[in-house]
Coordinates of C-alpha atoms and ligand atoms in Angstrom, one line a residue:
M1 CA -2.9 23.2 1.9
R2 CA -2.3 20.3 4.4
M3 CA -5.5 19.1 2.7
L4 CA -4.1 19.6 -0.8
Y5 CA -0.6 17.9 0.3
N6 CA -2.7 15.0 1.0
L7 CA -5.1 14.8 -1.3
T8 CA -2.1 15.0 -4.4
A9 CA -0.2 12.1 -2.6
G10 CA 2.7 14.9 -1.2
E11 CA 2.6 16.3 -4.8
P12 CA 0.6 19.4 -4.9
N13 CA 2.9 20.8 -7.6
K14 CA 1.0 18.1 -10.4
L15 CA -2.1 19.9 -9.5
L16 CA -1.1 23.2 -11.2
K17 CA -1.3 22.0 -14.9
P18 CA -4.8 20.4 -14.5
A19 CA -6.3 23.6 -12.3
L20 CA -5.0 26.1 -14.5
Y21 CA -6.4 24.5 -17.8
A22 CA -9.8 23.8 -15.8
A23 CA -9.7 27.4 -15.0
L24 CA -9.4 28.0 -18.8
V25 CA -12.0 25.9 -19.6
N26 CA -14.9 27.8 -17.4
V27 CA -13.5 31.1 -18.7
V28 CA -13.8 30.0 -22.1
N29 CA -17.4 28.4 -21.5
L30 CA -18.2 32.0 -20.6
L31 CA -18.1 33.0 -23.8
P32 CA -21.1 32.1 -25.0
F33 CA -23.2 33.0 -22.3
A34 CA -21.5 36.6 -23.2
L35 CA -22.4 36.8 -26.7
A36 CA -26.3 35.6 -25.7
M37 CA -26.4 38.4 -23.4
E38 CA -24.7 40.5 -25.7
A39 CA -27.7 39.6 -28.5
A40 CA -30.2 40.0 -26.0
R41 CA -29.3 43.4 -25.3
I42 CA -29.8 44.3 -29.0
I43 CA -33.1 42.8 -29.4
V44 CA -34.2 44.6 -26.1
V45 CA -32.9 47.6 -27.0
Y46 CA -35.0 47.3 -30.2
F47 CA -38.2 46.9 -28.5
T48 CA -37.5 49.4 -25.5
E49 CA -35.9 52.1 -26.7
P50 CA -38.6 54.4 -29.3
G51 CA -37.4 55.0 -32.8
A52 CA -34.4 52.1 -32.2
L53 CA -33.2 49.9 -35.3
L54 CA -32.7 46.2 -34.8
D55 CA -28.7 45.9 -35.2
T56 CA -29.1 43.2 -37.5
G57 CA -25.5 43.6 -38.3
R58 CA -23.8 42.9 -34.8
L59 CA -26.3 40.0 -34.4
W60 CA -24.8 38.6 -37.1
L61 CA -21.7 39.4 -35.9
V62 CA -22.4 38.1 -32.7
S63 CA -23.7 34.3 -34.0
G64 CA -20.1 34.2 -36.0
V65 CA -18.2 35.1 -32.9
L66 CA -20.3 32.1 -31.4
L67 CA -19.8 30.0 -33.7
L68 CA -16.2 30.5 -33.4
T69 CA -15.8 29.7 -29.7
M70 CA -17.2 26.5 -30.4
P71 CA -13.9 24.7 -31.6
L72 CA -12.0 27.1 -28.8
M73 CA -14.2 25.2 -26.3
F74 CA -13.6 22.0 -27.9
A75 CA -9.8 22.5 -27.8
A76 CA -9.8 23.8 -23.8
E77 CA -11.4 20.8 -22.9
V78 CA -9.3 18.3 -24.4
L79 CA -6.4 20.2 -23.3
A80 CA -7.9 20.5 -19.7
Y81 CA -8.8 16.8 -20.2
R82 CA -5.4 15.4 -20.8
A83 CA -4.0 17.6 -18.2
A84 CA -6.1 16.1 -15.7
Y85 CA -5.9 12.6 -16.6
R86 CA -2.1 12.4 -17.8
G87 CA -1.1 14.4 -14.2
A88 CA -3.8 12.2 -12.3
Y89 CA -1.9 8.6 -13.6
L90 CA 1.5 9.9 -13.5
V91 CA 1.0 10.5 -9.6
S92 CA -0.4 7.0 -8.6
A93 CA 1.4 5.3 -10.8
A94 CA 4.8 6.6 -9.8
G95 CA 3.4 6.9 -6.3
R96 CA 2.7 3.2 -6.0
I97 CA 6.0 2.4 -7.2
R98 CA 7.7 5.3 -5.2
L99 CA 5.6 3.4 -2.0
A100 CA 6.1 -0.1 -3.0
E101 CA 10.3 0.9 -2.9
H102 CA 9.9 3.0 0.3
L103 CA 8.5 0.4 1.7
R104 CA 11.1 -2.4 1.3
R105 CA 13.4 0.2 3.1
I106 CA 11.0 0.5 6.2
P107 CA 11.8 -1.7 9.3
L108 CA 9.6 -5.0 9.1
G109 CA 8.2 -4.1 12.7
V110 CA 6.3 -0.8 11.2
L111 CA 4.5 -3.3 8.0
T112 CA 4.0 -6.4 10.6
S113 CA 2.6 -4.2 12.6
R114 CA -0.2 -3.4 9.3
N115 CA -2.5 -6.2 7.9
A116 CA -1.5 -6.8 4.6
G117 CA -4.6 -6.0 3.2
E118 CA -4.6 -2.3 4.9
L119 CA -0.8 -2.0 2.9
G120 CA -2.7 -3.8 -0.3
N121 CA -5.5 -1.3 0.3
T122 CA -3.0 1.8 0.4
L123 CA -1.5 0.8 -2.5
M124 CA -4.0 0.0 -4.9
G125 CA -7.6 1.9 -3.4
D126 CA -5.9 4.7 -1.5
F127 CA -4.0 5.9 -4.9
S128 CA -7.2 5.4 -6.8
L129 CA -9.4 7.8 -5.0
V130 CA -5.9 10.3 -5.0
E131 CA -5.8 9.7 -8.9
H132 CA -10.3 10.5 -8.7
S133 CA -9.4 13.6 -7.0
L134 CA -6.2 14.6 -9.1
A135 CA -8.4 13.9 -12.6
H136 CA -11.8 15.0 -11.7
L137 CA -12.9 16.3 -8.2
L138 CA -9.6 18.8 -7.7
P139 CA -10.0 20.7 -11.1
Q140 CA -13.4 20.4 -11.4
L141 CA -13.7 22.3 -7.6
A142 CA -10.9 25.1 -9.1
G143 CA -13.0 25.5 -12.3
A144 CA -16.3 25.4 -10.0
L145 CA -14.7 28.9 -8.2
V146 CA -13.4 30.5 -11.4
T147 CA -16.3 31.0 -12.6
P148 CA -18.6 32.7 -9.9
L149 CA -16.1 34.6 -8.9
L150 CA -15.4 35.9 -11.8
A151 CA -19.0 36.4 -12.0
F152 CA -19.6 38.1 -8.8
G153 CA -16.6 40.5 -9.7
V154 CA -18.7 41.9 -13.0
L155 CA -22.4 41.9 -10.7
L156 CA -20.6 43.7 -8.1
F157 CA -19.4 46.6 -10.7
W158 CA -22.9 46.2 -12.2
D159 CA -25.5 46.8 -9.5
W160 CA -24.4 45.9 -6.2
R161 CA -27.5 45.5 -4.3
M162 CA -28.6 42.6 -7.1
A163 CA -25.1 40.9 -6.6
A164 CA -25.5 41.3 -2.8
A165 CA -28.6 39.6 -3.1
M166 CA -27.5 37.1 -5.1
F167 CA -24.7 35.6 -2.8
A168 CA -26.2 36.8 0.0
A169 CA -26.8 32.7 1.5
L170 CA -23.5 32.1 0.5
P171 CA -21.6 32.3 3.8
V172 CA -24.2 30.3 5.6
A173 CA -23.6 27.6 2.9
A174 CA -19.8 27.6 2.9
L175 CA -20.5 27.3 7.0
L176 CA -22.6 24.0 6.1
A177 CA -20.2 23.0 3.7
L178 CA -17.4 23.3 6.2
A179 CA -19.8 21.1 9.2
S180 CA -20.2 18.5 6.2
G181 CA -16.3 18.2 5.4
R182 CA -16.0 17.4 9.3
L183 CA -19.1 15.0 9.6
Q184 CA -17.8 13.7 6.3
A185 CA -14.3 13.1 8.2
K186 CA -15.4 11.5 11.4
L187 CA -18.2 9.1 9.4
G188 CA -15.7 8.6 6.5
G189 CA -13.1 7.9 8.7
A190 CA -15.6 5.2 10.4
H191 CA -16.7 3.6 6.9
M192 CA -13.0 3.5 5.9
Q193 CA -12.3 1.3 9.2
A194 CA -14.8 -0.6 8.5
K195 CA -14.1 -1.2 4.8
L196 CA -10.4 -2.0 6.0
E197 CA -11.7 -4.7 8.3
A198 CA -14.0 -6.4 6.1
I199 CA -11.1 -6.4 3.1
N200 CA -8.8 -8.2 6.5
R201 CA -11.5 -10.6 7.3
L202 CA -12.3 -11.3 3.4
Q203 CA -8.1 -12.6 3.3
E204 CA -8.5 -14.3 6.3
Y205 CA -11.3 -16.1 4.8
L206 CA -9.5 -16.6 1.5
T207 CA -6.0 -17.5 3.0
G208 CA -7.7 -19.9 5.6
I209 CA -10.0 -21.4 3.4
R210 CA -8.2 -24.4 3.8
T211 CA -8.0 -24.9 7.5
I212 CA -11.8 -23.9 7.6
K213 CA -12.9 -26.2 6.2
S214 CA -10.6 -29.1 7.6
C215 CA -11.8 -28.0 11.0
N216 CA -15.5 -27.8 9.4
L217 CA -15.1 -23.6 10.9
T218 CA -17.1 -23.0 7.9
G219 CA -20.0 -21.9 9.8
G220 CA -18.1 -19.4 12.3
R221 CA -15.3 -18.4 10.1
F222 CA -17.8 -17.1 7.6
C223 CA -19.9 -15.2 10.5
R224 CA -17.0 -13.1 11.2
L225 CA -16.9 -12.4 7.6
E226 CA -20.3 -11.7 8.0
R227 CA -20.4 -9.3 10.7
S228 CA -17.8 -7.4 9.1
L229 CA -19.5 -7.0 6.1
H230 CA -22.6 -6.3 7.6
R231 CA -20.8 -3.3 10.1
L232 CA -19.3 -2.2 6.3
M233 CA -22.8 -1.8 5.3
M234 CA -24.5 0.0 8.6
A235 CA -21.5 2.6 8.1
G236 CA -21.8 3.2 4.8
I237 CA -25.9 3.7 5.4
Q238 CA -24.8 6.0 8.3
F239 CA -22.1 7.7 6.8
E240 CA -24.7 8.8 3.5
G241 CA -27.7 8.9 5.4
L242 CA -26.4 11.6 8.1
L243 CA -24.2 13.1 5.6
V244 CA -26.4 14.0 2.6
P245 CA -28.6 16.4 4.3
V246 CA -26.2 18.5 5.6
V247 CA -25.1 18.5 1.9
M248 CA -28.7 19.4 0.6
A249 CA -29.1 21.7 3.0
A250 CA -26.0 23.9 2.0
I251 CA -26.7 23.5 -1.9
A252 CA -30.4 24.6 -0.5
C253 CA -28.6 27.9 1.1
L254 CA -26.7 28.3 -2.0
R255 CA -29.6 28.4 -3.8
A256 CA -31.8 30.6 -2.2
G257 CA -30.0 33.1 -3.6
L258 CA -31.9 33.1 -6.8
P259 CA -35.4 34.0 -5.1
L260 CA -33.7 37.0 -2.6
M261 CA -32.4 38.6 -5.8
I262 CA -35.4 38.0 -7.9
F263 CA -37.2 39.7 -4.8
T264 CA -34.5 42.4 -4.9
G265 CA -34.7 43.2 -8.5
V266 CA -38.1 43.1 -8.5
H267 CA -38.4 45.8 -5.4
L268 CA -35.4 48.1 -7.5
L269 CA -37.6 47.9 -10.9
A270 CA -40.8 48.9 -9.4
G271 CA -38.7 51.7 -7.6
G272 CA -37.3 52.5 -11.3
E273 CA -34.0 51.6 -9.8
L274 CA -33.1 49.0 -11.8
T275 CA -33.5 48.5 -15.9
I276 CA -35.0 46.0 -17.6
L277 CA -32.2 44.7 -19.2
A278 CA -30.2 44.4 -16.2
F279 CA -32.8 42.7 -14.6
A280 CA -32.9 40.4 -17.5
S281 CA -29.2 39.9 -17.2
F282 CA -29.1 39.2 -13.7
L283 CA -32.2 36.4 -14.1
L284 CA -30.3 34.7 -17.0
I285 CA -26.9 34.6 -14.8
G286 CA -28.9 33.7 -11.6
T287 CA -30.3 30.7 -13.5
R288 CA -26.5 29.4 -14.4
I289 CA -24.2 30.6 -11.5
F290 CA -25.8 28.1 -8.8
D291 CA -24.5 25.0 -10.6
P292 CA -20.8 25.5 -10.6
L293 CA -20.9 26.2 -7.3
T294 CA -23.6 23.1 -6.1
T295 CA -20.7 21.1 -8.1
A296 CA -17.8 22.7 -6.0
L297 CA -20.1 21.8 -2.5
I298 CA -20.6 18.5 -3.4
N299 CA -16.8 17.8 -4.8
Y300 CA -15.7 19.5 -1.5
A301 CA -17.7 16.8 0.8
E302 CA -16.3 14.0 -1.8
L303 CA -12.4 15.2 -1.3
T304 CA -12.6 15.7 2.7
Y305 CA -13.2 11.6 2.3
N306 CA -10.7 11.2 -0.1
E307 CA -8.0 13.2 1.8
Q308 CA -7.8 10.4 4.6
A309 CA -7.1 7.9 1.6
G310 CA -4.2 10.5 0.8
R311 CA -3.0 11.1 4.5
R312 CA -2.3 7.4 5.1
I313 CA -0.2 7.2 1.8
V314 CA 1.8 9.8 3.2
G315 CA 1.6 8.8 6.8
L316 CA 3.7 5.1 5.1
Y317 CA 5.7 7.8 3.1
R318 CA 6.8 9.4 6.0
Q319 CA 8.1 6.3 8.0
P320 CA 11.7 6.8 8.2
A321 CA 13.6 4.2 5.7
M322 CA 16.2 2.2 7.3
P323 CA 19.5 4.3 7.8
G324 CA 22.7 3.3 6.3
N325 CA 24.3 3.6 3.0
S326 CA 27.6 1.9 2.8
A327 CA 28.2 -1.4 1.2
P328 CA 29.2 -4.1 3.3
P329 CA 32.7 -5.0 3.9
D330 CA 34.2 -8.4 2.3
R331 CA 35.0 -10.0 5.7
H332 CA 32.0 -11.9 6.4
D333 CA 32.1 -12.9 10.1
I334 CA 29.5 -11.5 12.8
V335 CA 29.4 -10.6 16.3
L336 CA 25.9 -9.7 18.3
D337 CA 27.7 -7.4 20.8
Q338 CA 25.4 -6.8 24.1
V339 CA 22.2 -6.9 21.9
T340 CA 19.1 -6.6 23.8
F341 CA 15.8 -6.2 21.4
H342 CA 12.2 -6.6 21.5
Y343 CA 9.0 -6.6 19.6
G344 CA 7.3 -3.7 21.8
G345 CA 6.9 -5.8 24.4
S346 CA 9.1 -7.3 27.0
A347 CA 12.5 -8.2 26.2
V348 CA 12.9 -11.1 23.1
L349 CA 16.5 -10.9 23.8
T350 CA 18.7 -9.2 26.4
D351 CA 22.2 -8.4 26.6
V352 CA 23.3 -11.0 23.8
S353 CA 26.6 -11.4 22.6
L354 CA 27.6 -13.9 20.4
Q355 CA 30.6 -14.3 17.7
I356 CA 29.9 -16.0 14.6
P357 CA 33.1 -16.8 12.7
E358 CA 33.9 -16.7 9.1
G359 CA 33.1 -19.9 7.1
A360 CA 32.2 -21.9 10.2
L361 CA 28.5 -23.3 10.9
T362 CA 26.8 -22.1 13.8
A363 CA 23.9 -23.6 15.2
L364 CA 21.2 -21.8 17.1
V365 CA 18.9 -24.1 19.2
G366 CA 16.7 -23.9 21.8
A367 CA 13.2 -23.8 23.3
S368 CA 10.1 -22.6 20.6
G369 CA 9.7 -19.0 21.7
S370 CA 13.0 -19.2 22.7
G371 CA 14.6 -16.1 19.9
K372 CA 16.4 -17.8 17.2
S373 CA 14.3 -16.5 14.5
T374 CA 14.2 -13.2 16.1
I375 CA 18.3 -13.6 15.7
F376 CA 17.9 -14.3 12.1
R377 CA 15.9 -11.2 11.6
L378 CA 18.6 -9.2 13.3
L379 CA 21.4 -10.3 10.9
A380 CA 19.4 -9.7 7.8
R381 CA 18.2 -6.6 9.4
F382 CA 14.9 -7.2 9.2
Y383 CA 15.0 -4.6 12.4
D384 CA 17.4 -3.0 14.2
P385 CA 18.5 -3.4 17.5
Q386 CA 17.2 -1.3 20.9
Q387 CA 20.4 -1.6 22.6
G388 CA 23.8 -2.7 21.5
R389 CA 25.1 -3.8 17.7
V390 CA 25.0 -6.2 15.1
L391 CA 28.9 -6.3 13.4
F392 CA 29.1 -7.8 9.5
G393 CA 32.8 -8.0 9.1
G394 CA 33.2 -5.5 11.9
Q395 CA 31.0 -3.1 10.6
D396 CA 27.6 -1.9 12.4
I397 CA 25.0 -3.0 10.1
K398 CA 23.1 0.1 11.2
S399 CA 25.9 1.6 8.6
I400 CA 25.4 -1.0 5.7
A401 CA 22.5 0.0 3.2
P402 CA 20.0 -3.0 3.7
E403 CA 19.8 -4.1 0.4
M404 CA 23.6 -4.4 -0.3
L405 CA 23.6 -6.3 3.1
L406 CA 21.1 -8.7 1.6
Q407 CA 23.2 -9.3 -1.7
K408 CA 25.4 -10.9 0.8
I409 CA 22.9 -13.0 2.8
S410 CA 20.9 -16.1 0.9
M411 CA 18.0 -17.3 3.4
V412 CA 16.1 -20.3 3.1
F413 CA 13.3 -20.5 5.4
Q414 CA 10.8 -23.6 5.8
D415 CA 8.1 -21.6 4.7
V416 CA 8.4 -21.5 1.1
Y417 CA 7.0 -18.6 -1.0
L418 CA 6.6 -19.3 -4.8
F419 CA 5.8 -16.3 -6.7
Q420 CA 3.4 -16.4 -9.8
G421 CA 5.4 -17.1 -12.6
T422 CA 7.4 -20.2 -13.8
I423 CA 9.4 -22.5 -12.3
A424 CA 12.4 -20.6 -13.9
D425 CA 11.3 -17.3 -12.6
N426 CA 11.6 -18.3 -9.5
I427 CA 14.6 -19.6 -9.0
R428 CA 16.0 -16.6 -10.9
M429 CA 14.6 -14.6 -8.1
G430 CA 18.0 -15.5 -6.5
R431 CA 20.0 -13.7 -9.2
Q432 CA 17.9 -11.3 -12.0
G433 CA 19.4 -12.0 -15.5
A434 CA 21.1 -15.5 -14.5
T435 CA 21.3 -17.4 -17.6
Q436 CA 19.2 -20.8 -18.4
P437 CA 22.2 -22.9 -17.7
E438 CA 22.8 -21.4 -14.6
V439 CA 19.4 -21.6 -13.5
E440 CA 19.6 -25.2 -14.4
Q441 CA 23.2 -26.0 -12.5
A442 CA 21.7 -24.5 -9.2
A443 CA 18.8 -27.0 -9.9
R444 CA 21.3 -29.7 -10.2
G445 CA 22.8 -28.8 -7.2
A446 CA 19.8 -28.2 -4.8
C447 CA 18.3 -32.1 -6.3
C448 CA 15.5 -31.0 -7.9
H449 CA 16.6 -30.9 -12.0
D450 CA 15.0 -34.1 -12.0
F451 CA 11.5 -33.3 -11.1
I452 CA 11.3 -30.2 -13.1
I453 CA 12.4 -32.1 -16.4
R454 CA 9.3 -34.5 -15.4
L455 CA 6.7 -31.8 -15.4
P456 CA 4.9 -30.7 -18.1
Q457 CA 6.3 -27.6 -19.3
G458 CA 9.7 -28.6 -17.5
Y459 CA 11.4 -25.0 -16.1
D460 CA 8.6 -23.0 -18.0
T461 CA 6.0 -24.6 -15.6
V462 CA 3.8 -22.1 -14.1
V463 CA 3.8 -22.3 -10.4
G464 CA 2.2 -19.9 -7.4
E465 CA -1.0 -18.6 -7.0
G466 CA -3.2 -20.8 -9.8
G467 CA -0.5 -22.5 -11.2
C468 CA 0.7 -25.7 -10.3
T469 CA 1.2 -27.1 -7.3
L470 CA 4.4 -28.4 -6.1
S471 CA 5.1 -30.6 -3.0
G472 CA 6.6 -28.9 0.5
G473 CA 10.0 -30.7 -0.4
E474 CA 9.8 -29.5 -3.7
K475 CA 9.2 -26.0 -2.7
Q476 CA 12.3 -26.3 -0.2
R477 CA 14.5 -27.0 -3.2
I478 CA 13.4 -24.5 -5.0
S479 CA 14.2 -22.3 -2.7
I480 CA 17.9 -23.8 -2.3
A481 CA 18.4 -23.4 -5.5
R482 CA 17.5 -19.9 -5.4
A483 CA 19.8 -19.3 -2.5
L484 CA 22.6 -21.4 -4.3
L485 CA 21.9 -18.9 -7.6
K486 CA 22.9 -15.9 -5.4
N487 CA 26.1 -17.5 -4.2
A488 CA 25.7 -15.1 -1.1
P489 CA 28.9 -15.7 1.4
V490 CA 26.8 -15.8 4.3
V491 CA 23.6 -18.4 4.7
L492 CA 20.9 -18.5 6.9
L493 CA 19.2 -21.7 7.5
D494 CA 16.2 -22.4 9.2
E495 CA 16.2 -26.0 9.6
V496 CA 14.2 -27.7 6.3
T497 CA 14.6 -31.2 6.7
A498 CA 11.9 -31.2 9.8
A499 CA 8.3 -32.6 9.2
L500 CA 9.9 -34.3 5.3
D501 CA 9.8 -37.9 4.6
P502 CA 12.7 -39.7 4.4
E503 CA 13.1 -39.4 0.8
N504 CA 12.7 -36.1 0.5
E505 CA 14.5 -35.3 3.7
R506 CA 17.7 -37.2 2.0
E507 CA 17.7 -34.9 -1.0
I508 CA 17.3 -31.7 0.9
Q509 CA 19.8 -32.7 3.2
Q510 CA 22.4 -33.1 -0.1
A511 CA 21.3 -29.9 -1.6
V512 CA 22.1 -28.1 1.9
N513 CA 25.8 -29.9 2.1
V514 CA 26.2 -28.2 -1.5
L515 CA 24.9 -24.6 -0.5
V516 CA 26.5 -24.3 3.0
Q517 CA 30.0 -25.6 1.6
D518 CA 32.7 -22.5 2.0
R519 CA 30.5 -20.2 3.5
T520 CA 29.4 -18.4 6.7
V521 CA 26.5 -20.8 7.8
I522 CA 24.0 -20.4 10.6
V523 CA 21.2 -22.7 11.3
I524 CA 17.8 -23.0 13.4
A525 CA 18.2 -26.4 14.6
H526 CA 14.9 -27.9 15.4
R527 CA 16.1 -31.4 15.4
L528 CA 19.5 -31.9 17.5
K529 CA 20.8 -34.8 15.5
T530 CA 21.0 -32.7 12.4
V531 CA 24.0 -30.2 14.0
R532 CA 25.6 -32.9 15.7
F533 CA 28.9 -31.8 13.9
A534 CA 28.6 -27.9 13.7
D535 CA 31.4 -26.0 14.6
Q536 CA 29.5 -24.0 17.4
I537 CA 25.9 -25.0 19.2
V538 CA 24.1 -22.0 20.6
V539 CA 21.7 -22.7 23.1
L540 CA 19.5 -19.9 23.6
G541 CA 16.7 -19.8 26.9
G542 CA 14.8 -17.3 28.5
G543 CA 16.2 -14.5 25.9
S544 CA 19.9 -15.0 26.5
I545 CA 22.6 -17.4 25.8
V546 CA 22.8 -20.4 28.1
E547 CA 25.1 -22.6 27.0
Q548 CA 27.7 -22.1 24.1
G549 CA 30.0 -25.3 22.6
R550 CA 30.4 -28.0 20.3
H551 CA 28.1 -31.4 20.8
D552 CA 30.6 -33.6 22.8
E553 CA 31.3 -30.5 24.9
L554 CA 28.0 -29.2 25.5
L555 CA 26.6 -33.4 26.6
A556 CA 29.8 -33.2 28.7
R557 CA 28.3 -30.5 30.4
Q558 CA 25.2 -31.9 31.4
G559 CA 23.0 -28.5 31.0
L560 CA 20.0 -27.4 28.5
Y561 CA 21.5 -29.0 25.8
A562 CA 22.0 -32.0 27.0
H563 CA 18.6 -32.2 28.9
L564 CA 16.9 -31.3 25.1
W565 CA 19.1 -33.7 23.4
E566 CA 18.0 -36.9 26.0
L567 CA 14.6 -35.4 25.7
Q568 CA 14.9 -35.7 21.6
Q569 CA 16.3 -39.2 22.0
T570 CA 13.7 -40.5 24.2
M571 CA 11.1 -39.1 21.9
Q572 CA 12.3 -41.4 19.2
G573 CA 12.2 -44.2 21.2
W574 CA 8.7 -43.4 22.7
K575 CA 6.9 -42.8 19.1
L576 CA 8.3 -46.2 18.2
E577 CA 7.3 -48.2 21.0
N578 CA 3.3 -46.6 20.4
R579 CA 3.5 -47.6 17.2
E580 CA 4.8 -50.9 18.2
A581 CA 1.6 -50.9 20.7
A582 CA -0.8 -50.0 18.4
R583 CA 0.3 -52.8 15.9
R584 CA -0.1 -55.3 18.5
S585 CA -3.3 -54.4 19.9
Ligands
ATP601 N1 6.8 -10.0 14.9 C1 6.6 -10.3 16.2 N2 6.0 -9.2 17.3 C2 5.9 -9.5 18.4 N3 6.3 -10.5 18.8 C3 7.0 -11.5 18.1 C4 7.0 -11.7 17.0 N4 7.8 -12.4 15.8 C5 8.4 -13.0 17.3 N5 7.8 -12.7 18.2 C6 7.8 -13.2 19.6 O1 9.4 -13.5 20.0 C7 9.4 -14.1 20.6 C8 10.6 -15.3 19.6 O2 10.3 -15.6 18.7 P1 11.3 -16.6 17.8 O3 10.5 -16.4 16.7 O4 12.4 -15.5 18.1 O5 11.5 -17.7 18.7 P2 11.9 -19.0 18.1 O6 12.5 -19.4 19.1 O7 12.2 -19.1 16.5 O8 10.1 -20.0 17.9 P3 10.1 -21.1 17.3 O9 11.4 -22.4 17.3 O10 9.0 -21.6 17.3 O11 10.0 -21.1 15.4 C9 8.2 -14.9 20.9 O12 7.7 -15.0 22.5 C10 7.5 -14.5 19.8 O13 5.9 -15.0 20.4

């Protein structure tokens, strides 16, 4: 039952209709066979019973009915085909959307613990295997079992000795099939693992191709990919090589029923315990009955492999979504109340308490790895803290629906991802349904209108994968335009001007100034001079808040902030001196 549940990606009820139709097809397909048997009986009677006449009237009737069964078989096949395909495509299409939706609602940590290639494979590859099982394998299996079961019932009634001989080897074949299922699960798991690793290596190779080329790593990196592809090949060979003999042995066992039945038939015939007609009928049935059973055996082996794909899908469905379904309040102050958080290892934040007033600019500073981005992730509820609370407008954010919370927050990161589509579409991601003038107004505010209209297709220029490439500064301004269009009351800003040329920096600073007006702003500052005028500066270190206050207060305290400030001032001087020295030499 669990296998069926997994194979249908948690929707076994969707299998009912296709399986019923498949069984119907198999029953209808028995009709010509039964009619042929009746024709054979009429002819045998004519030849074996002295003085018997050839019943041509009945033979005509049998032929007529046989003709009529053809459209019936056709109709049954079409119905079964449609039921199977529709059911399968509906399950996979709706399932993919449902899973993608669900992924949005589960903690980011669950997703980042898996590779993007692995998730992509589940959404596409695993659903394809489920689709194939639903459209072909399961209906075929259901149908393939109906015919022999029916036949066994009829034959048992007719002559139990012949029926028993015909199916004598079935239990051994069934045991071998179960063993092949186990083997399939084990080897199939290893094969799937090798496949996922190859997908991940391929993705790594393609994503990092620029770095690989620039570092001249082509040889080394290609080896990694080549090794994983080789492992995949070996896993495939092992999988097929070990499994095929077991499946073939099960099929051979099954087919051994035919000679067994013939021996029994000859023995009974010689003893006068079986008529020629019965023997001929058993022979006829015997040559046909093992084909569906062979199909069932092969399908079972394949289904065991596909079940793992279904199990991965069901496993993701079962990941609990983040709790909370109430709307966020209208207040926009934020509080971290004794927050402790870790990603699975040691704590990144320990007992951190922080008040972020509404409408104020709060800057987070500290050494690399001190937990600045982690605080962002907690505020946006990508993760929930293990201890303590994050309060948004006085309300615990665990009770707020994640997507409703995100409506209140705009985020601008250093790494901007542009989706495949036009520039207008990319800005409109801030607010779906925004009009073209609204998009342009946001672009003007973010100082990107001028460069956009200089592009060949203006706002309709395609960017992202395969599209036009924008510079880092241009991408950042697009992401600020998105945030402006979203018009959220809280802005999380990862210092976006780092590593930009002065012209870009000036434009972005201008755009940021528009974005942060009258909003609650939390900014991660890498260069302290950019947040000199913040309402409060929070200095992080060793997983907790080391200092907190305004720029001047912190400088006067002569603590970590003053030290960092001093360091950054010296760094600038050092660079200039060295350039000067380089010029002189
Ligand atoms: N997804 C993750 N899984 C495990 N550990 C993580 C994860 N993200 C961050 N960390 C670890 O948590 C610590 C804090 O990381 P975080 O990104 O919050 O620091 P940061 O102050 O923003 O650093 P930077 O200034 O370099 O961006 C680091 O030691 C980092 O290695």
